mmCIF file of C-alpha atoms and ligand atoms in Angstrom:
data_model
loop_
_atom_site.group_PDB
_atom_site.id
_atom_site.type_symbol
_atom_site.label_atom_id
_atom_site.label_comp_id
_atom_site.label_asym_id
_atom_site.label_seq_id
_atom_site.Cartn_x
_atom_site.Cartn_y
_atom_site.Cartn_z
ATOM 1 C CA UNK E 674 16.797 -21.970 -20.809
ATOM 2 C CA UNK E 675 13.166 -22.522 -21.862
ATOM 3 C CA UNK E 676 12.615 -23.092 -25.599
ATOM 4 C CA UNK E 677 12.817 -19.942 -27.731
ATOM 5 C CA UNK E 678 9.248 -20.194 -29.095
ATOM 6 C CA UNK E 679 7.640 -19.997 -25.670
ATOM 7 C CA UNK E 680 9.389 -16.806 -24.757
ATOM 8 C CA UNK E 681 6.708 -14.148 -24.904
ATOM 9 C CA UNK E 682 7.036 -11.562 -22.148
ATOM 10 C CA UNK E 683 5.242 -12.361 -18.889
ATOM 11 C CA UNK E 684 4.581 -9.032 -17.144
ATOM 12 C CA UNK E 685 4.675 -8.534 -13.397
ATOM 13 C CA UNK E 686 1.206 -7.227 -12.645
ATOM 14 C CA UNK E 687 -0.945 -5.676 -15.322
ATOM 15 C CA UNK E 688 -4.425 -4.162 -15.006
ATOM 16 C CA UNK E 689 -7.469 -6.331 -15.627
ATOM 17 C CA UNK E 690 -9.962 -4.093 -17.461
ATOM 18 C CA UNK E 691 -12.541 -6.617 -18.542
ATOM 19 C CA UNK E 692 -15.832 -5.231 -17.260
ATOM 20 C CA UNK E 693 -17.917 -2.132 -17.869
ATOM 21 C CA UNK E 694 -14.947 0.266 -17.982
ATOM 22 C CA UNK E 695 -15.448 1.260 -21.600
ATOM 23 C CA UNK E 696 -19.229 1.776 -21.287
ATOM 24 C CA UNK E 697 -18.886 3.978 -18.223
ATOM 25 C CA UNK E 698 -16.033 6.045 -19.683
ATOM 26 C CA UNK E 699 -17.987 6.450 -22.910
ATOM 27 C CA UNK E 700 -20.931 7.738 -20.913
ATOM 28 C CA UNK E 701 -18.679 10.377 -19.303
ATOM 29 C CA UNK E 702 -17.468 11.514 -22.684
ATOM 30 C CA UNK E 703 -20.883 11.480 -24.297
ATOM 31 C CA UNK E 704 -22.448 13.493 -21.479
ATOM 32 C CA UNK E 705 -19.466 15.819 -21.101
ATOM 33 C CA UNK E 706 -19.039 14.903 -17.408
ATOM 34 C CA UNK E 707 -15.330 14.245 -17.570
ATOM 35 C CA UNK E 708 -14.053 16.293 -14.661
ATOM 36 C CA UNK E 709 -14.311 16.014 -10.894
ATOM 37 C CA UNK E 710 -17.948 17.106 -10.558
ATOM 38 C CA UNK E 711 -19.325 13.946 -12.206
ATOM 39 C CA UNK E 712 -21.451 11.378 -10.397
ATOM 40 C CA UNK E 713 -19.020 8.464 -10.831
ATOM 41 C CA UNK E 714 -16.659 10.161 -8.369
ATOM 42 C CA UNK E 715 -19.225 9.956 -5.571
ATOM 43 C CA UNK E 716 -20.325 6.474 -6.619
ATOM 44 C CA UNK E 717 -16.732 5.247 -6.601
ATOM 45 C CA UNK E 718 -15.813 6.669 -3.206
ATOM 46 C CA UNK E 719 -19.045 5.323 -1.718
ATOM 47 C CA UNK E 720 -18.440 1.886 -3.206
ATOM 48 C CA UNK E 721 -14.895 1.728 -1.837
ATOM 49 C CA UNK E 722 -16.029 2.892 1.612
ATOM 50 C CA UNK E 723 -18.897 0.408 1.652
ATOM 51 C CA UNK E 724 -16.653 -2.433 0.538
ATOM 52 C CA UNK E 725 -14.160 -1.620 3.298
ATOM 53 C CA UNK E 726 -16.919 -1.246 5.870
ATOM 54 C CA UNK E 727 -16.083 2.395 6.459
ATOM 55 C CA UNK E 728 -18.573 5.226 6.782
ATOM 56 C CA UNK E 729 -16.934 7.681 4.412
ATOM 57 C CA UNK E 730 -14.743 7.559 1.325
ATOM 58 C CA UNK E 731 -13.085 10.572 -0.280
ATOM 59 C CA UNK E 732 -11.269 10.303 -3.586
ATOM 60 C CA UNK E 733 -7.806 11.683 -4.273
ATOM 61 C CA UNK E 734 -5.764 11.878 -7.457
ATOM 62 C CA UNK E 735 -3.514 9.097 -6.162
ATOM 63 C CA UNK E 736 -2.600 7.291 -2.977
ATOM 64 C CA UNK E 737 0.280 9.670 -2.316
ATOM 65 C CA UNK E 738 -1.975 12.733 -2.306
ATOM 66 C CA UNK E 739 -4.447 10.876 -0.073
ATOM 67 C CA UNK E 740 -1.685 10.233 2.455
ATOM 68 C CA UNK E 741 -0.510 13.832 2.189
ATOM 69 C CA UNK E 742 -4.034 15.082 2.829
ATOM 70 C CA UNK E 743 -4.353 12.813 5.866
ATOM 71 C CA UNK E 744 -1.100 14.205 7.327
ATOM 72 C CA UNK E 745 -2.194 17.767 6.582
ATOM 73 C CA UNK E 746 -5.590 17.254 8.237
ATOM 74 C CA UNK E 747 -4.005 15.947 11.414
ATOM 75 C CA UNK E 748 -1.909 19.113 11.588
ATOM 76 C CA UNK E 749 1.378 17.282 11.118
ATOM 77 C CA UNK E 750 4.158 19.873 10.829
ATOM 78 C CA UNK E 751 7.871 20.601 11.283
ATOM 79 C CA UNK E 752 7.694 19.898 15.027
ATOM 80 C CA UNK E 753 6.480 16.355 14.439
ATOM 81 C CA UNK E 754 7.701 12.870 13.722
ATOM 82 C CA UNK E 755 5.771 10.254 11.773
ATOM 83 C CA UNK E 756 6.667 6.600 12.384
ATOM 84 C CA UNK E 757 6.951 4.659 9.128
ATOM 85 C CA UNK E 758 8.111 1.095 8.432
ATOM 86 C CA UNK E 759 11.562 0.971 6.873
ATOM 87 C CA UNK E 760 10.293 -1.358 4.153
ATOM 88 C CA UNK E 761 7.702 0.544 2.172
ATOM 89 C CA UNK E 762 7.201 2.438 -1.046
ATOM 90 C CA UNK E 763 8.636 5.931 -0.703
ATOM 91 C CA UNK E 764 5.230 7.623 -0.907
ATOM 92 C CA UNK E 765 4.520 6.739 2.738
ATOM 93 C CA UNK E 766 7.570 8.669 3.940
ATOM 94 C CA UNK E 767 7.135 11.460 1.397
ATOM 95 C CA UNK E 768 3.627 12.187 2.662
ATOM 96 C CA UNK E 769 5.140 13.036 6.051
ATOM 97 C CA UNK E 770 7.918 15.121 4.505
ATOM 98 C CA UNK E 771 5.443 17.154 2.418
ATOM 99 C CA UNK E 772 4.115 18.542 5.721
ATOM 100 C CA UNK E 773 7.711 19.223 6.889
ATOM 101 C CA UNK E 774 7.600 16.436 9.465
ATOM 102 C CA UNK E 775 10.589 14.189 10.069
ATOM 103 C CA UNK E 776 9.879 10.507 9.486
ATOM 104 C CA UNK E 777 11.389 7.938 11.827
ATOM 105 C CA UNK E 778 11.853 4.510 10.305
ATOM 106 C CA UNK E 779 11.186 1.285 12.164
ATOM 107 C CA UNK E 780 12.444 -2.107 11.177
ATOM 108 C CA UNK E 781 10.009 -4.776 10.021
ATOM 109 C CA UNK E 782 9.246 -8.302 11.151
ATOM 110 C CA UNK E 783 11.570 -10.777 9.379
ATOM 111 C CA UNK E 784 8.695 -13.140 8.554
ATOM 112 C CA UNK E 785 5.653 -11.013 7.763
ATOM 113 C CA UNK E 786 7.688 -8.040 6.424
ATOM 114 C CA UNK E 787 5.258 -5.692 8.207
ATOM 115 C CA UNK E 788 6.031 -3.117 10.907
ATOM 116 C CA UNK E 789 7.662 -4.902 13.869
ATOM 117 C CA UNK E 790 5.341 -4.184 16.803
ATOM 118 C CA UNK E 791 7.866 -5.299 19.438
ATOM 119 C CA UNK E 792 10.274 -2.679 18.132
ATOM 120 C CA UNK E 793 7.496 -0.083 18.000
ATOM 121 C CA UNK E 794 6.403 -0.818 21.556
ATOM 122 C CA UNK E 795 9.851 -0.807 23.142
ATOM 123 C CA UNK E 796 10.892 2.307 21.216
ATOM 124 C CA UNK E 797 7.883 4.244 22.494
ATOM 125 C CA UNK E 798 8.088 2.879 26.039
ATOM 126 C CA UNK E 799 11.783 3.597 26.432
ATOM 127 C CA UNK E 800 12.210 6.890 24.575
ATOM 128 C CA UNK E 801 9.106 9.016 24.945
ATOM 129 C CA UNK E 802 7.256 11.024 27.586
ATOM 130 C CA UNK E 803 3.755 12.479 27.638
ATOM 131 C CA UNK E 804 3.417 16.266 27.639
ATOM 132 C CA UNK E 805 -0.067 17.801 27.313
ATOM 133 C CA UNK E 806 -1.322 14.469 25.963
ATOM 134 C CA UNK E 807 1.313 14.469 23.255
ATOM 135 C CA UNK E 808 3.955 11.835 22.747
ATOM 136 C CA UNK E 809 7.346 13.566 22.921
ATOM 137 C CA UNK E 810 10.513 11.877 21.750
ATOM 138 C CA UNK E 811 13.110 12.745 24.408
ATOM 139 C CA UNK E 812 16.026 12.734 21.946
ATOM 140 C CA UNK E 813 14.581 15.477 19.712
ATOM 141 C CA UNK E 814 11.909 17.107 21.852
ATOM 142 C CA UNK E 815 9.533 16.655 18.907
ATOM 143 C CA UNK E 816 6.049 15.155 18.948
ATOM 144 C CA UNK E 817 5.420 11.703 17.499
ATOM 145 C CA UNK E 818 2.092 12.552 15.940
ATOM 146 C CA UNK E 819 1.315 9.656 13.612
ATOM 147 C CA UNK E 820 2.109 5.979 13.208
ATOM 148 C CA UNK E 821 1.676 4.926 9.599
ATOM 149 C CA UNK E 822 1.510 1.138 9.299
ATOM 150 C CA UNK E 823 1.820 0.002 5.684
ATOM 151 C CA UNK E 824 0.009 -3.191 4.714
ATOM 152 C CA UNK E 825 2.845 -4.345 2.506
ATOM 153 C CA UNK E 826 1.778 -6.718 -0.299
ATOM 154 C CA UNK E 827 -1.727 -6.879 1.169
ATOM 155 C CA UNK E 828 -0.484 -8.568 4.346
ATOM 156 C CA UNK E 829 -1.162 -6.996 7.756
ATOM 157 C CA UNK E 830 0.434 -6.730 11.178
ATOM 158 C CA UNK E 831 -1.602 -7.239 14.363
ATOM 159 C CA UNK E 832 -3.691 -4.080 13.992
ATOM 160 C CA UNK E 833 -5.589 -4.336 17.312
ATOM 161 C CA UNK E 834 -2.223 -4.523 19.105
ATOM 162 C CA UNK E 835 -0.877 -1.587 17.095
ATOM 163 C CA UNK E 836 -3.977 0.460 17.965
ATOM 164 C CA UNK E 837 -3.527 -0.338 21.642
ATOM 165 C CA UNK E 838 0.101 0.849 21.545
ATOM 166 C CA UNK E 839 -0.871 4.010 19.631
ATOM 167 C CA UNK E 840 -3.740 4.832 22.009
ATOM 168 C CA UNK E 841 -1.548 4.333 25.064
ATOM 169 C CA UNK E 842 0.904 6.925 23.697
ATOM 170 C CA UNK E 843 -1.705 9.327 22.242
ATOM 171 C CA UNK E 844 -0.558 8.887 18.656
ATOM 172 C CA UNK E 845 -2.842 8.964 15.597
ATOM 173 C CA UNK E 846 -2.817 6.006 13.227
ATOM 174 C CA UNK E 847 -3.094 6.569 9.483
ATOM 175 C CA UNK E 848 -2.944 3.332 7.529
ATOM 176 C CA UNK E 849 -1.162 3.219 4.222
ATOM 177 C CA UNK E 850 -3.543 0.645 2.792
ATOM 178 C CA UNK E 851 -2.416 1.333 -0.779
ATOM 179 C CA UNK E 852 -1.753 -2.345 -1.440
ATOM 180 C CA UNK E 853 -4.414 -3.920 0.735
ATOM 181 C CA UNK E 854 -7.861 -3.414 -0.748
ATOM 182 C CA UNK E 855 -9.529 -6.751 0.006
ATOM 183 C CA UNK E 856 -7.337 -7.624 3.034
ATOM 184 C CA UNK E 857 -8.782 -8.235 6.492
ATOM 185 C CA UNK E 858 -7.696 -8.745 10.079
ATOM 186 C CA UNK E 859 -10.279 -10.993 11.778
ATOM 187 C CA UNK E 860 -12.954 -9.780 9.379
ATOM 188 C CA UNK E 861 -12.128 -6.078 9.725
ATOM 189 C CA UNK E 862 -10.933 -4.500 6.514
ATOM 190 C CA UNK E 863 -7.499 -2.879 6.300
ATOM 191 C CA UNK E 864 -7.591 0.908 6.396
ATOM 192 C CA UNK E 865 -10.431 1.029 8.933
ATOM 193 C CA UNK E 866 -8.497 0.642 12.194
ATOM 194 C CA UNK E 867 -6.837 4.048 12.298
ATOM 195 C CA UNK E 868 -8.397 7.474 12.087
ATOM 196 C CA UNK E 869 -7.917 7.324 8.315
ATOM 197 C CA UNK E 870 -6.770 4.758 5.776
ATOM 198 C CA UNK E 871 -5.680 5.341 2.199
ATOM 199 C CA UNK E 872 -6.027 3.012 -0.805
ATOM 200 C CA UNK E 873 -4.157 3.440 -4.079
ATOM 201 C CA UNK E 874 -5.591 2.709 -7.514
ATOM 202 C CA UNK E 875 -2.329 3.016 -9.400
ATOM 203 C CA UNK E 876 -1.997 0.846 -12.516
ATOM 204 C CA UNK E 877 -0.196 -1.967 -10.726
ATOM 205 C CA UNK E 878 -2.642 -2.272 -7.790
ATOM 206 C CA UNK E 879 -5.271 -4.973 -7.266
ATOM 207 C CA UNK E 880 -7.771 -2.758 -9.088
ATOM 208 C CA UNK E 881 -6.960 0.476 -10.862
ATOM 209 C CA UNK E 882 -8.261 3.797 -12.095
ATOM 210 C CA UNK E 883 -5.009 4.434 -13.957
ATOM 211 C CA UNK E 884 -4.054 6.698 -11.086
ATOM 212 C CA UNK E 885 -6.131 7.390 -8.021
ATOM 213 C CA UNK E 886 -6.668 7.071 -4.313
ATOM 214 C CA UNK E 887 -9.447 6.903 -1.749
ATOM 215 C CA UNK E 888 -9.236 7.982 1.892
ATOM 216 C CA UNK E 889 -11.598 6.073 4.170
ATOM 217 C CA UNK E 890 -12.636 7.242 7.621
ATOM 218 C CA UNK E 891 -15.450 6.879 10.140
ATOM 219 C CA UNK E 892 -14.972 10.455 11.298
ATOM 220 C CA UNK E 893 -17.510 12.784 9.708
ATOM 221 C CA UNK E 894 -15.436 15.916 10.321
ATOM 222 C CA UNK E 895 -12.369 14.382 8.655
ATOM 223 C CA UNK E 896 -14.519 13.238 5.733
ATOM 224 C CA UNK E 897 -15.976 16.708 5.193
ATOM 225 C CA UNK E 898 -12.596 18.376 5.555
ATOM 226 C CA UNK E 899 -10.886 15.946 3.183
ATOM 227 C CA UNK E 900 -13.428 16.688 0.480
ATOM 228 C CA UNK E 901 -13.182 20.426 1.140
ATOM 229 C CA UNK E 902 -9.375 20.514 1.103
ATOM 230 C CA UNK E 903 -9.152 18.292 -1.968
ATOM 231 C CA UNK E 904 -11.345 20.714 -3.934
ATOM 232 C CA UNK E 905 -9.240 23.840 -3.284
ATOM 233 C CA UNK E 906 -11.217 24.639 -0.103
ATOM 234 C CA UNK E 907 -13.850 26.293 -2.218
ATOM 235 C CA UNK E 908 -16.783 27.536 -0.128
ATOM 236 C CA UNK E 909 -18.785 29.297 -2.808
ATOM 237 C CA UNK E 910 -18.452 28.203 -6.437
ATOM 238 C CA UNK E 911 -19.989 31.453 -7.719
ATOM 239 C CA UNK E 912 -17.820 33.981 -5.919
ATOM 240 C CA UNK E 913 -14.778 31.726 -5.761
ATOM 241 C CA UNK E 914 -14.494 32.181 -2.028
ATOM 242 C CA UNK E 915 -11.901 29.818 -0.535
ATOM 243 C CA UNK E 916 -11.479 29.695 3.239
ATOM 244 C CA UNK E 917 -8.038 28.087 3.519
ATOM 245 C CA UNK E 918 -5.163 26.806 1.399
ATOM 246 C CA UNK E 919 -6.462 23.709 -0.325
ATOM 247 C CA UNK E 920 -5.359 21.226 -2.965
ATOM 248 C CA UNK E 921 -6.556 20.128 -6.378
ATOM 249 C CA UNK E 922 -6.636 16.483 -5.335
ATOM 250 C CA UNK E 923 -10.114 15.241 -6.294
ATOM 251 C CA UNK E 924 -10.320 12.381 -8.769
ATOM 252 C CA UNK E 925 -11.903 13.100 -12.157
ATOM 253 C CA UNK E 926 -15.098 11.407 -13.364
ATOM 254 C CA UNK E 927 -13.492 9.511 -16.255
ATOM 255 C CA UNK E 928 -11.125 7.737 -13.875
ATOM 256 C CA UNK E 929 -13.800 7.192 -11.236
ATOM 257 C CA UNK E 930 -15.918 5.571 -13.969
ATOM 258 C CA UNK E 931 -13.119 3.068 -14.508
ATOM 259 C CA UNK E 932 -12.990 2.601 -10.743
ATOM 260 C CA UNK E 933 -16.700 1.779 -10.505
ATOM 261 C CA UNK E 934 -16.297 -0.866 -13.209
ATOM 262 C CA UNK E 935 -13.220 -2.215 -11.433
ATOM 263 C CA UNK E 936 -15.039 -2.451 -8.096
ATOM 264 C CA UNK E 937 -17.656 -4.633 -9.787
ATOM 265 C CA UNK E 938 -14.904 -7.101 -10.662
ATOM 266 C CA UNK E 939 -12.988 -6.968 -7.385
ATOM 267 C CA UNK E 940 -14.320 -10.222 -5.841
ATOM 268 C CA UNK E 941 -13.391 -12.169 -8.994
ATOM 269 C CA UNK E 942 -9.969 -10.524 -9.122
ATOM 270 C CA UNK E 943 -9.211 -11.422 -5.506
ATOM 271 C CA UNK E 944 -10.315 -15.011 -6.143
ATOM 272 C CA UNK E 945 -7.864 -15.267 -9.036
ATOM 273 C CA UNK E 946 -5.061 -13.638 -7.009
ATOM 274 C CA UNK E 947 -5.568 -16.218 -4.282
ATOM 275 C CA UNK E 948 -5.373 -19.002 -6.856
ATOM 276 C CA UNK E 949 -2.085 -17.605 -8.171
ATOM 277 C CA UNK E 950 -0.749 -17.372 -4.613
ATOM 278 C CA UNK E 951 -1.802 -20.968 -3.904
ATOM 279 C CA UNK E 952 -0.179 -22.173 -7.133
ATOM 280 C CA UNK E 953 3.175 -20.598 -6.327
ATOM 281 C CA UNK E 954 3.056 -21.756 -2.703
ATOM 282 C CA UNK E 955 2.377 -25.308 -3.837
ATOM 283 C CA UNK E 956 4.912 -25.461 -6.656
ATOM 284 C CA UNK E 957 7.748 -23.474 -5.059
ATOM 285 C CA UNK E 958 7.418 -25.140 -1.681
ATOM 286 C CA UNK E 959 10.692 -26.861 -0.756
ATOM 287 C CA UNK E 960 12.532 -25.476 -3.783
ATOM 288 C CA UNK E 961 16.076 -24.535 -2.676
ATOM 289 C CA UNK E 962 16.045 -22.082 0.213
ATOM 290 C CA UNK E 963 12.790 -20.410 -0.857
ATOM 291 C CA UNK E 964 10.722 -19.005 2.018
ATOM 292 C CA UNK E 965 7.279 -17.465 1.730
ATOM 293 C CA UNK E 966 5.912 -14.374 3.407
ATOM 294 C CA UNK E 967 4.289 -15.352 6.692
ATOM 295 C CA UNK E 968 0.610 -14.507 6.948
ATOM 296 C CA UNK E 969 -0.762 -14.515 10.507
ATOM 297 C CA UNK E 970 -3.814 -16.713 11.132
ATOM 298 C CA UNK E 971 -5.982 -13.648 11.716
ATOM 299 C CA UNK E 972 -5.158 -12.176 8.314
ATOM 300 C CA UNK E 973 -7.139 -12.787 5.163
ATOM 301 C CA UNK E 974 -4.828 -11.182 2.568
ATOM 302 C CA UNK E 975 -5.739 -10.026 -0.939
ATOM 303 C CA UNK E 976 -2.651 -11.838 -2.354
ATOM 304 C CA UNK E 977 -1.949 -8.855 -4.576
ATOM 305 C CA UNK E 978 1.630 -9.563 -5.664
ATOM 306 C CA UNK E 979 3.436 -12.828 -4.974
ATOM 307 C CA UNK E 980 6.797 -12.236 -3.333
ATOM 308 C CA UNK E 981 9.219 -14.705 -1.781
ATOM 309 C CA UNK E 982 12.587 -14.868 -0.060
ATOM 310 C CA UNK E 983 15.708 -16.593 -1.372
ATOM 311 C CA UNK E 984 19.408 -15.889 -0.971
ATOM 312 C CA UNK E 985 19.629 -16.588 -4.690
ATOM 313 C CA UNK E 986 17.509 -13.490 -5.407
ATOM 314 C CA UNK E 987 20.002 -12.078 -7.914
ATOM 315 C CA UNK E 988 20.426 -15.364 -9.812
ATOM 316 C CA UNK E 989 16.656 -15.874 -9.939
ATOM 317 C CA UNK E 990 16.090 -12.325 -11.179
ATOM 318 C CA UNK E 991 18.712 -12.833 -13.884
ATOM 319 C CA UNK E 992 17.220 -16.175 -14.976
ATOM 320 C CA UNK E 993 13.709 -14.728 -15.120
ATOM 321 C CA UNK E 994 14.951 -11.741 -17.113
ATOM 322 C CA UNK E 995 16.713 -14.017 -19.566
ATOM 323 C CA UNK E 996 13.408 -15.806 -20.071
ATOM 324 C CA UNK E 997 11.468 -12.566 -20.531
ATOM 325 C CA UNK E 998 9.680 -12.897 -17.221
ATOM 326 C CA UNK E 999 9.327 -9.613 -15.375
ATOM 327 C CA UNK E 1000 10.252 -9.754 -11.695
ATOM 328 C CA UNK E 1001 11.388 -7.136 -9.159
ATOM 329 C CA UNK E 1002 13.556 -7.084 -6.061
ATOM 330 C CA UNK E 1003 11.922 -5.596 -2.991
ATOM 331 C CA UNK E 1004 12.204 -1.869 -2.270
ATOM 332 C CA UNK E 1005 15.426 -0.269 -1.121
ATOM 333 C CA UNK E 1006 14.849 0.353 2.596
ATOM 334 C CA UNK E 1007 14.048 3.966 3.473
ATOM 335 C CA UNK E 1008 17.100 4.352 5.747
ATOM 336 C CA UNK E 1009 19.378 3.666 2.759
ATOM 337 C CA UNK E 1010 17.958 6.451 0.576
ATOM 338 C CA UNK E 1011 20.049 9.644 0.382
ATOM 339 C CA UNK E 1012 17.222 11.872 1.679
ATOM 340 C CA UNK E 1013 16.728 9.744 4.773
ATOM 341 C CA UNK E 1014 20.232 8.631 5.632
ATOM 342 C CA UNK E 1015 20.334 11.011 8.645
ATOM 343 C CA UNK E 1016 16.844 10.110 9.911
ATOM 344 C CA UNK E 1017 16.397 7.956 12.982
ATOM 345 C CA UNK E 1018 16.164 4.257 12.117
ATOM 346 C CA UNK E 1019 15.021 1.975 14.928
ATOM 347 C CA UNK E 1020 16.249 -1.592 14.528
ATOM 348 C CA UNK E 1021 17.907 -4.489 16.268
ATOM 349 C CA UNK E 1022 19.117 -6.643 13.399
ATOM 350 C CA UNK E 1023 18.298 -4.631 10.274
ATOM 351 C CA UNK E 1024 15.884 -7.183 8.819
ATOM 352 C CA UNK E 1025 14.941 -4.573 6.204
ATOM 353 C CA UNK E 1026 18.349 -4.888 4.594
ATOM 354 C CA UNK E 1027 18.067 -8.668 4.469
ATOM 355 C CA UNK E 1028 14.549 -8.519 3.010
ATOM 356 C CA UNK E 1029 15.617 -6.022 0.358
ATOM 357 C CA UNK E 1030 18.601 -8.155 -0.648
ATOM 358 C CA UNK E 1031 16.718 -11.455 -0.782
ATOM 359 C CA UNK E 1032 13.052 -10.917 -1.638
ATOM 360 C CA UNK E 1033 11.590 -10.722 -5.095
ATOM 361 C CA UNK E 1034 8.137 -10.308 -6.615
ATOM 362 C CA UNK E 1035 7.048 -12.483 -9.518
ATOM 363 C CA UNK E 1036 4.223 -12.297 -12.092
ATOM 364 C CA UNK E 1037 0.810 -12.120 -10.473
ATOM 365 C CA UNK E 1038 -1.519 -10.644 -13.121
ATOM 366 C CA UNK E 1039 -5.114 -11.839 -13.059
ATOM 367 C CA UNK E 1040 -4.991 -13.001 -16.687
ATOM 368 C CA UNK E 1041 -2.035 -15.377 -16.132
ATOM 369 C CA UNK E 1042 -2.626 -18.802 -17.576
ATOM 370 C CA UNK E 1043 -1.463 -22.011 -15.989
ATOM 371 C CA UNK E 1044 1.063 -22.470 -18.786
ATOM 372 C CA UNK E 1045 2.672 -19.155 -17.852
ATOM 373 C CA UNK E 1046 2.681 -19.909 -14.133
ATOM 374 C CA UNK E 1047 4.356 -23.230 -14.963
ATOM 375 C CA UNK E 1048 7.001 -21.408 -16.984
ATOM 376 C CA UNK E 1049 7.773 -19.021 -14.116
ATOM 377 C CA UNK E 1050 8.121 -21.924 -11.665
ATOM 378 C CA UNK E 1051 10.236 -23.949 -14.083
ATOM 379 C CA UNK E 1052 12.722 -21.097 -14.578
ATOM 380 C CA UNK E 1053 13.021 -20.574 -10.824
ATOM 381 C CA UNK E 1054 13.526 -24.295 -10.192
ATOM 382 C CA UNK E 1055 16.318 -24.406 -12.746
ATOM 383 C CA UNK E 1056 18.320 -21.901 -10.698
ATOM 384 C CA UNK E 1057 18.573 -24.464 -7.908
ATOM 385 C CA UNK E 1058 19.559 -27.403 -10.143
HETATM 386 C C1 PLP X 929 2.835 1.101 -0.024
HETATM 387 C C2 PLP X 929 2.453 2.186 -0.980
HETATM 388 N N1 PLP X 929 2.234 3.409 -0.491
HETATM 389 C C3 PLP X 929 1.860 4.410 -1.293
HETATM 390 C C4 PLP X 929 1.710 4.225 -2.655
HETATM 391 C C5 PLP X 929 1.376 5.417 -3.475
HETATM 392 O O1 PLP X 929 0.255 5.280 -4.236
HETATM 393 P P1 PLP X 929 0.106 6.115 -5.601
HETATM 394 O O2 PLP X 929 1.039 5.524 -6.598
HETATM 395 O O3 PLP X 929 -1.333 5.911 -5.945
HETATM 396 O O4 PLP X 929 0.408 7.531 -5.290
HETATM 397 C C6 PLP X 929 1.936 2.956 -3.205
HETATM 398 C C7 PLP X 929 1.795 2.632 -4.632
HETATM 399 O O5 PLP X 929 2.101 3.188 -5.573
HETATM 400 C C8 PLP X 929 2.329 1.918 -2.353
HETATM 401 O O6 PLP X 929 2.586 0.699 -2.832
#
């Protein structure tokens, strides 16, 4: 064990609020513009859209509500399936369920931990037919309306290939880009391949608004409708005329103000994340059976949260805990959760299970000092001695 005196807690991934956050929030409070009508909301959504190279950005109260809105706008309903990777945060699947659709889970690639496109392609080729330009799953007679790739840990699958598969089968693509602000495939930002993409600004994400989300799209109609639906579908603010069932999903100005300040720091934050990633890759390389997440040559990832594979996952987690270093195993696969145990799970070798049992995320906060990174590496190395 590392000496007692060095043992201050090293958190997993904490927010980095070192810019103009306080000034902008103060301005909201001083001017009284604290709610969703304030100008920071528009500034923030425009900044995110511009950064991602998308035409429109629409805020939401969190990534989950952004995904829900996207499903709702595409008319996803109880007659539909949504294809979701089996390794993801539950919000991806929940967004489909909120619209009464039935998610189908697909196994992930054992190396990149992203949606396995071979599995996706063969599943669609072998099990679906086209009826009125809809993709019908023969087994259930239901429509596969959306594929939701999730850019897990800021990595990406081959998005042009995924788009080709989706287009061939007439399926919409909505990207769960919650974790991938700052990640690119051949220079194209994550979230901009499908008809809509959704970023999360939860406290643990690469930048944060405390809680928040932004939907990006190049489709003007979707952009207008997202804003309309997220503001209770209000047509006339004086007579309170609403033309359809909407949602109270728009971000408030105080949080958007934080977001604007965070966007100003994003390039610096990504630079630091990449340095942390490089440090771990250098110092954990060749240690025991440790394997790193594969990043395809075409991907420029944001390196949000460093995660690696080792069959000693449990021992490493225990050693880190003992040394007050916060680490996490990877998500329980969707097919193992009680709500989804009956859902279709498409797999050949259940790589999801293996990834869940052997992967772990380690401290990746922007303010980590080299001394702390050294301590994390040292504790991990000791497990293999
Ligand atoms: C992959 C993924 N999808 C969706 C979400 C949901 O985002 P939020 O917490 O902002 O609702 C998160 C993060 O929390 C996530 O990591």
